Amino acid sequence: MSLTLTPALTPALAPTLALLPDFALILLGASLRRVLHLGDHFWAGLEKLVYYVLFPALLFNGLVKARIDWAAAGPLLAVVMGAMATGMVLGYGARFFRLTPMSFASQYQCAFRFNSYIGLAVAGKLYGVPGIAAMAIVVGVMVPPANMAAVWMLARHGEASVWRELVKNPLILATLAGVAANVAGFQPPEVLLQFLGRLGEAAIALGLLAVGAGLRGTGAKVGAGAAAAAAGYLLAVKLIAMPLAALGLIRWFGLTGVYAGVALVFAALPTASSAYILAQRMGGDGPRVAWLISVSTVLGMLTLPFWLAWR
């Protein structure tokens, strides 16, 4: 007896089935952490490798190889900027839940920061090379403002320098280098492109495994009352309000095809795991940020296919 999907169910299930391998990598990372007992040191080292080496190589390689038509990409960037602006504005509402200033500053970034590892994997799975190129443009343009807003808020309530944090950020440096090389028409030697390509290939799989390994108990609970309400509010902003804003803007700008799909994927992504690293490094409320990242990632496995199917 064979199992077939009815035509009515196929469009709704297609995004879920297409994303299963990537979500399986996330779950595998969570399982490996518990089964192999590799310890925090191993996973912290893997996260650093992805964050400082592999992912910057993927960004630079994608930007330097893509022939970016900024006029055609204009509506796409307008949609993702509008969606992120929605998250930034609504995320500020968490301030009214009586959080401490530093806890608010730490959790605020969870309303709009996006997991680029998942974004690039999903775009490639659903739309192939054009999807990866479009998402590379989006990530390259949106990483700087997302990091600037997160660092600025934490620096305001801490003792860190905003500009010092920004100039050291490997994602921003790789983005600026890739855009500059693209605009200048620089074509790296084939050997260098192959080298960067190998690093980029490793970035997706290892990045998703690291995301899964990050789904761990942090020793801190979300709490009750105002703290729980603030967490629920931030999750709703990231996983519901931002995709809704993107859908409205997609229709407003008449975006279609790959660009429409990539814009919606971007808006529906869970919070970046690097938000925890930033909060910890700048003396913020790391445990609560880690909790929000974990929950948004688990919920994102359900909400991301839903938004894609609904479109």
mmCIF file of C-alpha atoms in Angstrom:
data_model
loop_
_atom_site.group_PDB
_atom_site.id
_atom_site.type_symbol
_atom_site.label_atom_id
_atom_site.label_comp_id
_atom_site.label_asym_id
_atom_site.label_seq_id
_atom_site.Cartn_x
_atom_site.Cartn_y
_atom_site.Cartn_z
ATOM 1 C CA MET A 1 0.000 0.000 0.000
ATOM 2 C CA SER A 2 1.558 3.287 -1.068
ATOM 3 C CA LEU A 3 1.028 6.616 0.619
ATOM 4 C CA THR A 4 0.280 9.547 -1.684
ATOM 5 C CA LEU A 5 -0.319 13.169 -0.846
ATOM 6 C CA THR A 6 -3.503 14.740 -2.126
ATOM 7 C CA PRO A 7 -3.098 17.821 -4.329
ATOM 8 C CA ALA A 8 -4.703 19.964 -1.609
ATOM 9 C CA LEU A 9 -2.195 18.859 0.999
ATOM 10 C CA THR A 10 0.930 18.954 -1.152
ATOM 11 C CA PRO A 11 1.417 22.774 -1.248
ATOM 12 C CA ALA A 12 1.007 23.019 2.516
ATOM 13 C CA LEU A 13 3.349 20.110 3.284
ATOM 14 C CA ALA A 14 6.003 20.896 0.685
ATOM 15 C CA PRO A 15 7.865 23.537 2.763
ATOM 16 C CA THR A 16 7.842 21.277 5.819
ATOM 17 C CA LEU A 17 9.175 18.280 3.885
ATOM 18 C CA ALA A 18 11.808 20.413 2.136
ATOM 19 C CA LEU A 19 13.070 21.793 5.438
ATOM 20 C CA LEU A 20 13.155 18.470 7.287
ATOM 21 C CA PRO A 21 16.857 17.755 6.492
ATOM 22 C CA ASP A 22 17.938 21.136 7.881
ATOM 23 C CA PHE A 23 15.781 20.793 10.971
ATOM 24 C CA ALA A 24 17.146 17.239 11.340
ATOM 25 C CA LEU A 25 20.676 18.695 11.483
ATOM 26 C CA ILE A 26 19.570 21.000 14.309
ATOM 27 C CA LEU A 27 18.051 18.085 16.216
ATOM 28 C CA LEU A 28 21.166 16.014 15.514
ATOM 29 C CA GLY A 29 23.314 18.740 17.061
ATOM 30 C CA ALA A 30 21.124 18.703 20.174
ATOM 31 C CA SER A 31 21.381 14.904 20.370
ATOM 32 C CA LEU A 32 25.139 14.775 19.793
ATOM 33 C CA ARG A 33 25.717 17.177 22.663
ATOM 34 C CA ARG A 34 23.931 14.834 25.044
ATOM 35 C CA VAL A 35 25.024 11.462 23.637
ATOM 36 C CA LEU A 36 28.710 12.066 22.927
ATOM 37 C CA HIS A 37 29.333 14.219 26.020
ATOM 38 C CA LEU A 38 31.777 16.429 24.127
ATOM 39 C CA GLY A 39 31.396 19.183 26.684
ATOM 40 C CA ASP A 40 31.009 22.947 26.569
ATOM 41 C CA HIS A 41 34.593 23.487 25.469
ATOM 42 C CA PHE A 42 34.111 21.573 22.220
ATOM 43 C CA TRP A 43 30.851 23.289 21.276
ATOM 44 C CA ALA A 44 32.147 26.725 22.265
ATOM 45 C CA GLY A 45 35.135 26.101 19.998
ATOM 46 C CA LEU A 46 32.846 24.997 17.151
ATOM 47 C CA GLU A 47 30.695 28.104 17.557
ATOM 48 C CA LYS A 48 33.797 30.303 17.396
ATOM 49 C CA LEU A 49 35.044 28.475 14.299
ATOM 50 C CA VAL A 50 31.718 29.026 12.522
ATOM 51 C CA TYR A 51 31.318 32.613 13.735
ATOM 52 C CA TYR A 52 34.847 33.871 13.118
ATOM 53 C CA VAL A 53 35.998 31.769 10.128
ATOM 54 C CA LEU A 54 33.446 29.646 8.277
ATOM 55 C CA PHE A 55 30.460 31.960 8.148
ATOM 56 C CA PRO A 56 32.470 35.084 7.197
ATOM 57 C CA ALA A 57 34.009 33.014 4.383
ATOM 58 C CA LEU A 58 30.525 31.998 3.203
ATOM 59 C CA LEU A 59 29.331 35.608 3.225
ATOM 60 C CA PHE A 60 32.380 36.977 1.427
ATOM 61 C CA ASN A 61 32.369 34.202 -1.163
ATOM 62 C CA GLY A 62 28.669 34.657 -1.885
ATOM 63 C CA LEU A 63 28.929 38.422 -2.233
ATOM 64 C CA VAL A 64 32.083 38.477 -4.332
ATOM 65 C CA LYS A 65 30.719 35.876 -6.769
ATOM 66 C CA ALA A 66 27.179 37.242 -7.128
ATOM 67 C CA ARG A 67 26.417 39.790 -9.810
ATOM 68 C CA ILE A 68 24.236 42.039 -7.720
ATOM 69 C CA ASP A 69 21.612 44.066 -9.569
ATOM 70 C CA TRP A 70 20.869 46.602 -6.841
ATOM 71 C CA ALA A 71 17.917 48.067 -8.779
ATOM 72 C CA ALA A 72 16.226 44.674 -9.016
ATOM 73 C CA ALA A 73 17.100 43.877 -5.404
ATOM 74 C CA GLY A 74 15.711 47.197 -4.176
ATOM 75 C CA PRO A 75 12.169 45.958 -3.406
ATOM 76 C CA LEU A 76 13.578 42.863 -1.683
ATOM 77 C CA LEU A 77 15.774 44.991 0.582
ATOM 78 C CA ALA A 78 12.891 47.390 1.247
ATOM 79 C CA VAL A 79 10.726 44.491 2.439
ATOM 80 C CA VAL A 80 13.346 42.965 4.748
ATOM 81 C CA MET A 81 14.294 46.384 6.132
ATOM 82 C CA GLY A 82 10.651 47.103 6.860
ATOM 83 C CA ALA A 83 10.216 43.734 8.557
ATOM 84 C CA MET A 84 13.303 44.258 10.710
ATOM 85 C CA ALA A 85 12.222 47.795 11.572
ATOM 86 C CA THR A 86 8.912 46.324 12.773
ATOM 87 C CA GLY A 87 10.796 43.957 15.072
ATOM 88 C CA MET A 88 13.013 46.759 16.398
ATOM 89 C CA VAL A 89 10.112 49.095 17.133
ATOM 90 C CA LEU A 90 7.821 46.478 18.664
ATOM 91 C CA GLY A 91 10.712 44.874 20.549
ATOM 92 C CA TYR A 92 11.185 48.107 22.449
ATOM 93 C CA GLY A 93 7.813 47.410 24.038
ATOM 94 C CA ALA A 94 9.479 44.781 26.242
ATOM 95 C CA ARG A 95 10.833 47.705 28.241
ATOM 96 C CA PHE A 96 7.407 48.116 29.816
ATOM 97 C CA PHE A 97 7.504 44.668 31.464
ATOM 98 C CA ARG A 98 9.602 45.954 34.382
ATOM 99 C CA LEU A 99 12.823 44.213 33.351
ATOM 100 C CA THR A 100 16.115 45.493 34.685
ATOM 101 C CA PRO A 101 17.826 47.812 32.171
ATOM 102 C CA MET A 102 20.584 45.320 31.337
ATOM 103 C CA SER A 103 18.174 42.389 31.072
ATOM 104 C CA PHE A 104 15.994 44.388 28.692
ATOM 105 C CA ALA A 105 19.016 45.446 26.631
ATOM 106 C CA SER A 106 20.109 41.800 26.380
ATOM 107 C CA GLN A 107 16.710 40.413 25.394
ATOM 108 C CA TYR A 108 15.765 43.277 23.072
ATOM 109 C CA GLN A 109 17.911 41.852 20.260
ATOM 110 C CA CYS A 110 15.827 38.652 20.295
ATOM 111 C CA ALA A 111 12.954 40.595 18.704
ATOM 112 C CA PHE A 112 14.753 41.166 15.399
ATOM 113 C CA ARG A 113 18.085 39.333 15.073
ATOM 114 C CA PHE A 114 17.971 36.422 12.651
ATOM 115 C CA ASN A 115 19.727 33.076 12.382
ATOM 116 C CA SER A 116 21.672 33.370 9.136
ATOM 117 C CA TYR A 117 22.760 29.705 9.217
ATOM 118 C CA ILE A 118 19.149 28.562 9.008
ATOM 119 C CA GLY A 119 18.290 31.300 6.515
ATOM 120 C CA LEU A 120 20.954 30.325 3.999
ATOM 121 C CA ALA A 121 20.215 26.620 4.413
ATOM 122 C CA VAL A 122 16.474 27.135 3.877
ATOM 123 C CA ALA A 123 16.945 29.500 0.915
ATOM 124 C CA GLY A 124 19.267 27.019 -0.763
ATOM 125 C CA LYS A 125 16.950 24.098 -0.098
ATOM 126 C CA LEU A 126 13.833 25.852 -1.434
ATOM 127 C CA TYR A 127 15.237 28.013 -4.237
ATOM 128 C CA GLY A 128 18.675 26.607 -5.104
ATOM 129 C CA VAL A 129 21.550 28.862 -6.167
ATOM 130 C CA PRO A 130 19.290 31.905 -6.850
ATOM 131 C CA GLY A 131 17.920 31.571 -3.331
ATOM 132 C CA ILE A 132 21.401 31.450 -1.798
ATOM 133 C CA ALA A 133 22.465 34.506 -3.805
ATOM 134 C CA ALA A 134 19.359 36.455 -2.757
ATOM 135 C CA MET A 135 19.758 35.481 0.898
ATOM 136 C CA ALA A 136 23.460 36.397 0.760
ATOM 137 C CA ILE A 137 22.466 39.897 -0.348
ATOM 138 C CA VAL A 138 19.895 40.123 2.445
ATOM 139 C CA VAL A 139 22.290 38.839 5.100
ATOM 140 C CA GLY A 140 25.081 41.091 3.854
ATOM 141 C CA VAL A 141 22.891 44.187 4.026
ATOM 142 C CA MET A 142 20.977 43.355 7.219
ATOM 143 C CA VAL A 143 23.782 42.055 9.456
ATOM 144 C CA PRO A 144 25.281 45.540 10.070
ATOM 145 C CA PRO A 145 22.053 47.283 11.227
ATOM 146 C CA ALA A 146 21.018 44.252 13.301
ATOM 147 C CA ASN A 147 24.389 44.125 15.029
ATOM 148 C CA MET A 148 24.553 47.895 15.434
ATOM 149 C CA ALA A 149 21.136 48.004 17.132
ATOM 150 C CA ALA A 150 21.989 45.080 19.424
ATOM 151 C CA VAL A 151 25.441 46.379 20.361
ATOM 152 C CA TRP A 152 24.208 49.940 20.803
ATOM 153 C CA MET A 153 21.443 48.887 23.213
ATOM 154 C CA LEU A 154 23.822 46.735 25.272
ATOM 155 C CA ALA A 155 26.538 49.402 25.250
ATOM 156 C CA ARG A 156 24.051 52.028 26.445
ATOM 157 C CA HIS A 157 23.378 49.971 29.567
ATOM 158 C CA GLY A 158 26.909 48.638 29.972
ATOM 159 C CA GLU A 159 30.439 49.872 29.702
ATOM 160 C CA ALA A 160 31.337 48.674 26.210
ATOM 161 C CA SER A 161 32.056 50.932 23.253
ATOM 162 C CA VAL A 162 29.588 50.561 20.377
ATOM 163 C CA TRP A 163 32.165 51.326 17.695
ATOM 164 C CA ARG A 164 34.802 49.050 19.213
ATOM 165 C CA GLU A 165 32.335 46.156 19.162
ATOM 166 C CA LEU A 166 31.271 46.893 15.588
ATOM 167 C CA VAL A 167 34.756 47.128 14.092
ATOM 168 C CA LYS A 168 35.627 43.751 15.636
ATOM 169 C CA ASN A 169 32.491 41.966 14.365
ATOM 170 C CA PRO A 170 33.594 39.325 11.804
ATOM 171 C CA LEU A 171 30.232 39.277 10.015
ATOM 172 C CA ILE A 172 30.292 43.015 9.420
ATOM 173 C CA LEU A 173 33.921 42.921 8.283
ATOM 174 C CA ALA A 174 33.228 40.054 5.863
ATOM 175 C CA THR A 175 30.141 41.832 4.526
ATOM 176 C CA LEU A 176 31.941 45.111 3.934
ATOM 177 C CA ALA A 177 34.854 43.311 2.263
ATOM 178 C CA GLY A 178 32.523 41.299 0.029
ATOM 179 C CA VAL A 179 30.458 44.306 -1.043
ATOM 180 C CA ALA A 180 33.598 46.365 -1.712
ATOM 181 C CA ALA A 181 35.102 43.567 -3.808
ATOM 182 C CA ASN A 182 31.863 43.175 -5.733
ATOM 183 C CA VAL A 183 31.488 46.890 -6.452
ATOM 184 C CA ALA A 184 35.143 47.129 -7.510
ATOM 185 C CA GLY A 185 34.708 44.173 -9.854
ATOM 186 C CA PHE A 186 37.454 42.228 -8.106
ATOM 187 C CA GLN A 187 37.592 38.603 -9.213
ATOM 188 C CA PRO A 188 39.600 36.446 -6.789
ATOM 189 C CA PRO A 189 41.815 33.700 -8.215
ATOM 190 C CA GLU A 190 40.065 30.395 -8.769
ATOM 191 C CA VAL A 191 42.167 28.722 -6.098
ATOM 192 C CA LEU A 192 40.990 31.281 -3.526
ATOM 193 C CA LEU A 193 37.372 30.881 -4.610
ATOM 194 C CA GLN A 194 37.617 27.109 -4.185
ATOM 195 C CA PHE A 195 39.204 27.547 -0.764
ATOM 196 C CA LEU A 196 36.442 29.922 0.349
ATOM 197 C CA GLY A 197 33.853 27.613 -1.175
ATOM 198 C CA ARG A 198 35.072 24.686 0.919
ATOM 199 C CA LEU A 199 34.847 26.806 4.057
ATOM 200 C CA GLY A 200 31.372 27.967 3.082
ATOM 201 C CA GLU A 201 30.168 24.401 2.536
ATOM 202 C CA ALA A 202 31.257 23.514 6.051
ATOM 203 C CA ALA A 203 29.548 26.607 7.474
ATOM 204 C CA ILE A 204 25.986 25.407 6.781
ATOM 205 C CA ALA A 205 26.231 21.911 8.262
ATOM 206 C CA LEU A 206 28.406 22.861 11.231
ATOM 207 C CA GLY A 207 26.386 26.020 11.829
ATOM 208 C CA LEU A 208 23.130 24.046 12.057
ATOM 209 C CA LEU A 209 24.764 21.471 14.341
ATOM 210 C CA ALA A 210 25.959 24.319 16.568
ATOM 211 C CA VAL A 211 22.446 25.769 16.622
ATOM 212 C CA GLY A 212 21.134 22.418 17.792
ATOM 213 C CA ALA A 213 23.837 22.068 20.422
ATOM 214 C CA GLY A 214 22.770 25.466 21.718
ATOM 215 C CA LEU A 215 19.329 24.072 22.573
ATOM 216 C CA ARG A 216 20.380 23.227 26.072
ATOM 217 C CA GLY A 217 19.429 24.001 29.621
ATOM 218 C CA THR A 218 21.094 27.186 30.789
ATOM 219 C CA GLY A 219 20.563 26.802 34.515
ATOM 220 C CA ALA A 220 18.104 29.683 34.512
ATOM 221 C CA LYS A 221 14.368 29.583 34.045
ATOM 222 C CA VAL A 222 12.385 32.250 32.293
ATOM 223 C CA GLY A 223 10.616 32.985 35.553
ATOM 224 C CA ALA A 224 7.044 34.103 36.071
ATOM 225 C CA GLY A 225 5.019 37.260 35.959
ATOM 226 C CA ALA A 226 6.639 40.145 34.116
ATOM 227 C CA ALA A 227 9.667 38.095 33.008
ATOM 228 C CA ALA A 228 7.501 35.395 31.418
ATOM 229 C CA ALA A 229 5.246 37.996 29.814
ATOM 230 C CA ALA A 230 8.254 39.802 28.343
ATOM 231 C CA ALA A 231 9.625 36.542 26.930
ATOM 232 C CA GLY A 232 6.281 35.648 25.351
ATOM 233 C CA TYR A 233 5.980 39.134 23.925
ATOM 234 C CA LEU A 234 9.444 39.041 22.317
ATOM 235 C CA LEU A 235 8.789 35.595 20.822
ATOM 236 C CA ALA A 236 5.505 36.849 19.342
ATOM 237 C CA VAL A 237 7.255 39.861 17.823
ATOM 238 C CA LYS A 238 9.953 37.700 16.221
ATOM 239 C CA LEU A 239 7.888 34.756 15.012
ATOM 240 C CA ILE A 240 4.510 36.388 14.288
ATOM 241 C CA ALA A 241 4.735 40.169 13.896
ATOM 242 C CA MET A 242 7.802 40.228 11.642
ATOM 243 C CA PRO A 243 6.458 37.625 9.163
ATOM 244 C CA LEU A 244 3.090 39.398 9.077
ATOM 245 C CA ALA A 245 4.833 42.689 8.329
ATOM 246 C CA ALA A 246 6.843 40.993 5.580
ATOM 247 C CA LEU A 247 3.718 39.530 3.997
ATOM 248 C CA GLY A 248 2.085 42.956 3.901
ATOM 249 C CA LEU A 249 5.186 44.573 2.427
ATOM 250 C CA ILE A 250 5.625 41.777 -0.137
ATOM 251 C CA ARG A 251 2.156 42.523 -1.460
ATOM 252 C CA TRP A 252 2.689 46.274 -1.230
ATOM 253 C CA PHE A 253 5.859 46.147 -3.349
ATOM 254 C CA GLY A 254 4.519 43.434 -5.653
ATOM 255 C CA LEU A 255 7.403 41.090 -4.845
ATOM 256 C CA THR A 256 7.129 37.660 -6.449
ATOM 257 C CA GLY A 257 9.121 34.484 -7.031
ATOM 258 C CA VAL A 258 12.421 33.801 -5.302
ATOM 259 C CA TYR A 259 12.711 37.295 -3.828
ATOM 260 C CA ALA A 260 9.280 37.048 -2.198
ATOM 261 C CA GLY A 261 10.134 33.656 -0.713
ATOM 262 C CA VAL A 262 13.529 34.779 0.552
ATOM 263 C CA ALA A 263 12.031 37.917 2.127
ATOM 264 C CA LEU A 264 9.466 35.823 4.007
ATOM 265 C CA VAL A 265 12.077 33.257 5.084
ATOM 266 C CA PHE A 266 14.230 36.078 6.458
ATOM 267 C CA ALA A 267 11.371 37.597 8.441
ATOM 268 C CA ALA A 268 10.332 34.227 9.907
ATOM 269 C CA LEU A 269 13.794 33.087 11.030
ATOM 270 C CA PRO A 270 14.391 32.360 14.731
ATOM 271 C CA THR A 271 16.791 34.466 16.754
ATOM 272 C CA ALA A 272 20.513 34.246 16.001
ATOM 273 C CA SER A 273 22.584 32.118 18.360
ATOM 274 C CA SER A 274 25.228 34.850 18.279
ATOM 275 C CA ALA A 275 22.857 36.983 20.370
ATOM 276 C CA TYR A 276 23.853 34.871 23.373
ATOM 277 C CA ILE A 277 27.555 35.302 22.624
ATOM 278 C CA LEU A 278 27.112 39.067 22.368
ATOM 279 C CA ALA A 279 25.131 39.285 25.608
ATOM 280 C CA GLN A 280 27.702 37.207 27.491
ATOM 281 C CA ARG A 281 30.671 39.126 26.076
ATOM 282 C CA MET A 282 29.128 42.493 26.978
ATOM 283 C CA GLY A 283 28.104 41.512 30.515
ATOM 284 C CA GLY A 284 24.411 41.092 29.769
ATOM 285 C CA ASP A 285 21.719 38.625 30.797
ATOM 286 C CA GLY A 286 23.079 35.648 28.865
ATOM 287 C CA PRO A 287 20.904 32.894 30.426
ATOM 288 C CA ARG A 288 17.614 34.585 29.492
ATOM 289 C CA VAL A 289 18.863 35.281 25.979
ATOM 290 C CA ALA A 290 19.906 31.628 25.630
ATOM 291 C CA TRP A 291 16.418 30.558 26.744
ATOM 292 C CA LEU A 292 14.776 32.829 24.161
ATOM 293 C CA ILE A 293 17.071 31.553 21.391
ATOM 294 C CA SER A 294 16.297 27.927 22.244
ATOM 295 C CA VAL A 295 12.538 28.433 22.378
ATOM 296 C CA SER A 296 12.436 30.553 19.220
ATOM 297 C CA THR A 297 14.441 27.898 17.352
ATOM 298 C CA VAL A 298 12.145 25.065 18.435
ATOM 299 C CA LEU A 299 9.018 27.083 17.668
ATOM 300 C CA GLY A 300 10.580 28.266 14.413
ATOM 301 C CA MET A 301 10.610 24.670 13.159
ATOM 302 C CA LEU A 302 6.806 24.933 13.203
ATOM 303 C CA THR A 303 6.185 28.568 12.329
ATOM 304 C CA LEU A 304 8.622 28.872 9.398
ATOM 305 C CA PRO A 305 6.955 26.114 7.298
ATOM 306 C CA PHE A 306 3.561 27.569 8.276
ATOM 307 C CA TRP A 307 4.378 31.026 6.914
ATOM 308 C CA LEU A 308 5.863 29.580 3.734
ATOM 309 C CA ALA A 309 2.810 27.369 3.161
ATOM 310 C CA TRP A 310 0.418 30.229 3.958
ATOM 311 C CA ARG A 311 2.026 32.479 1.362
#
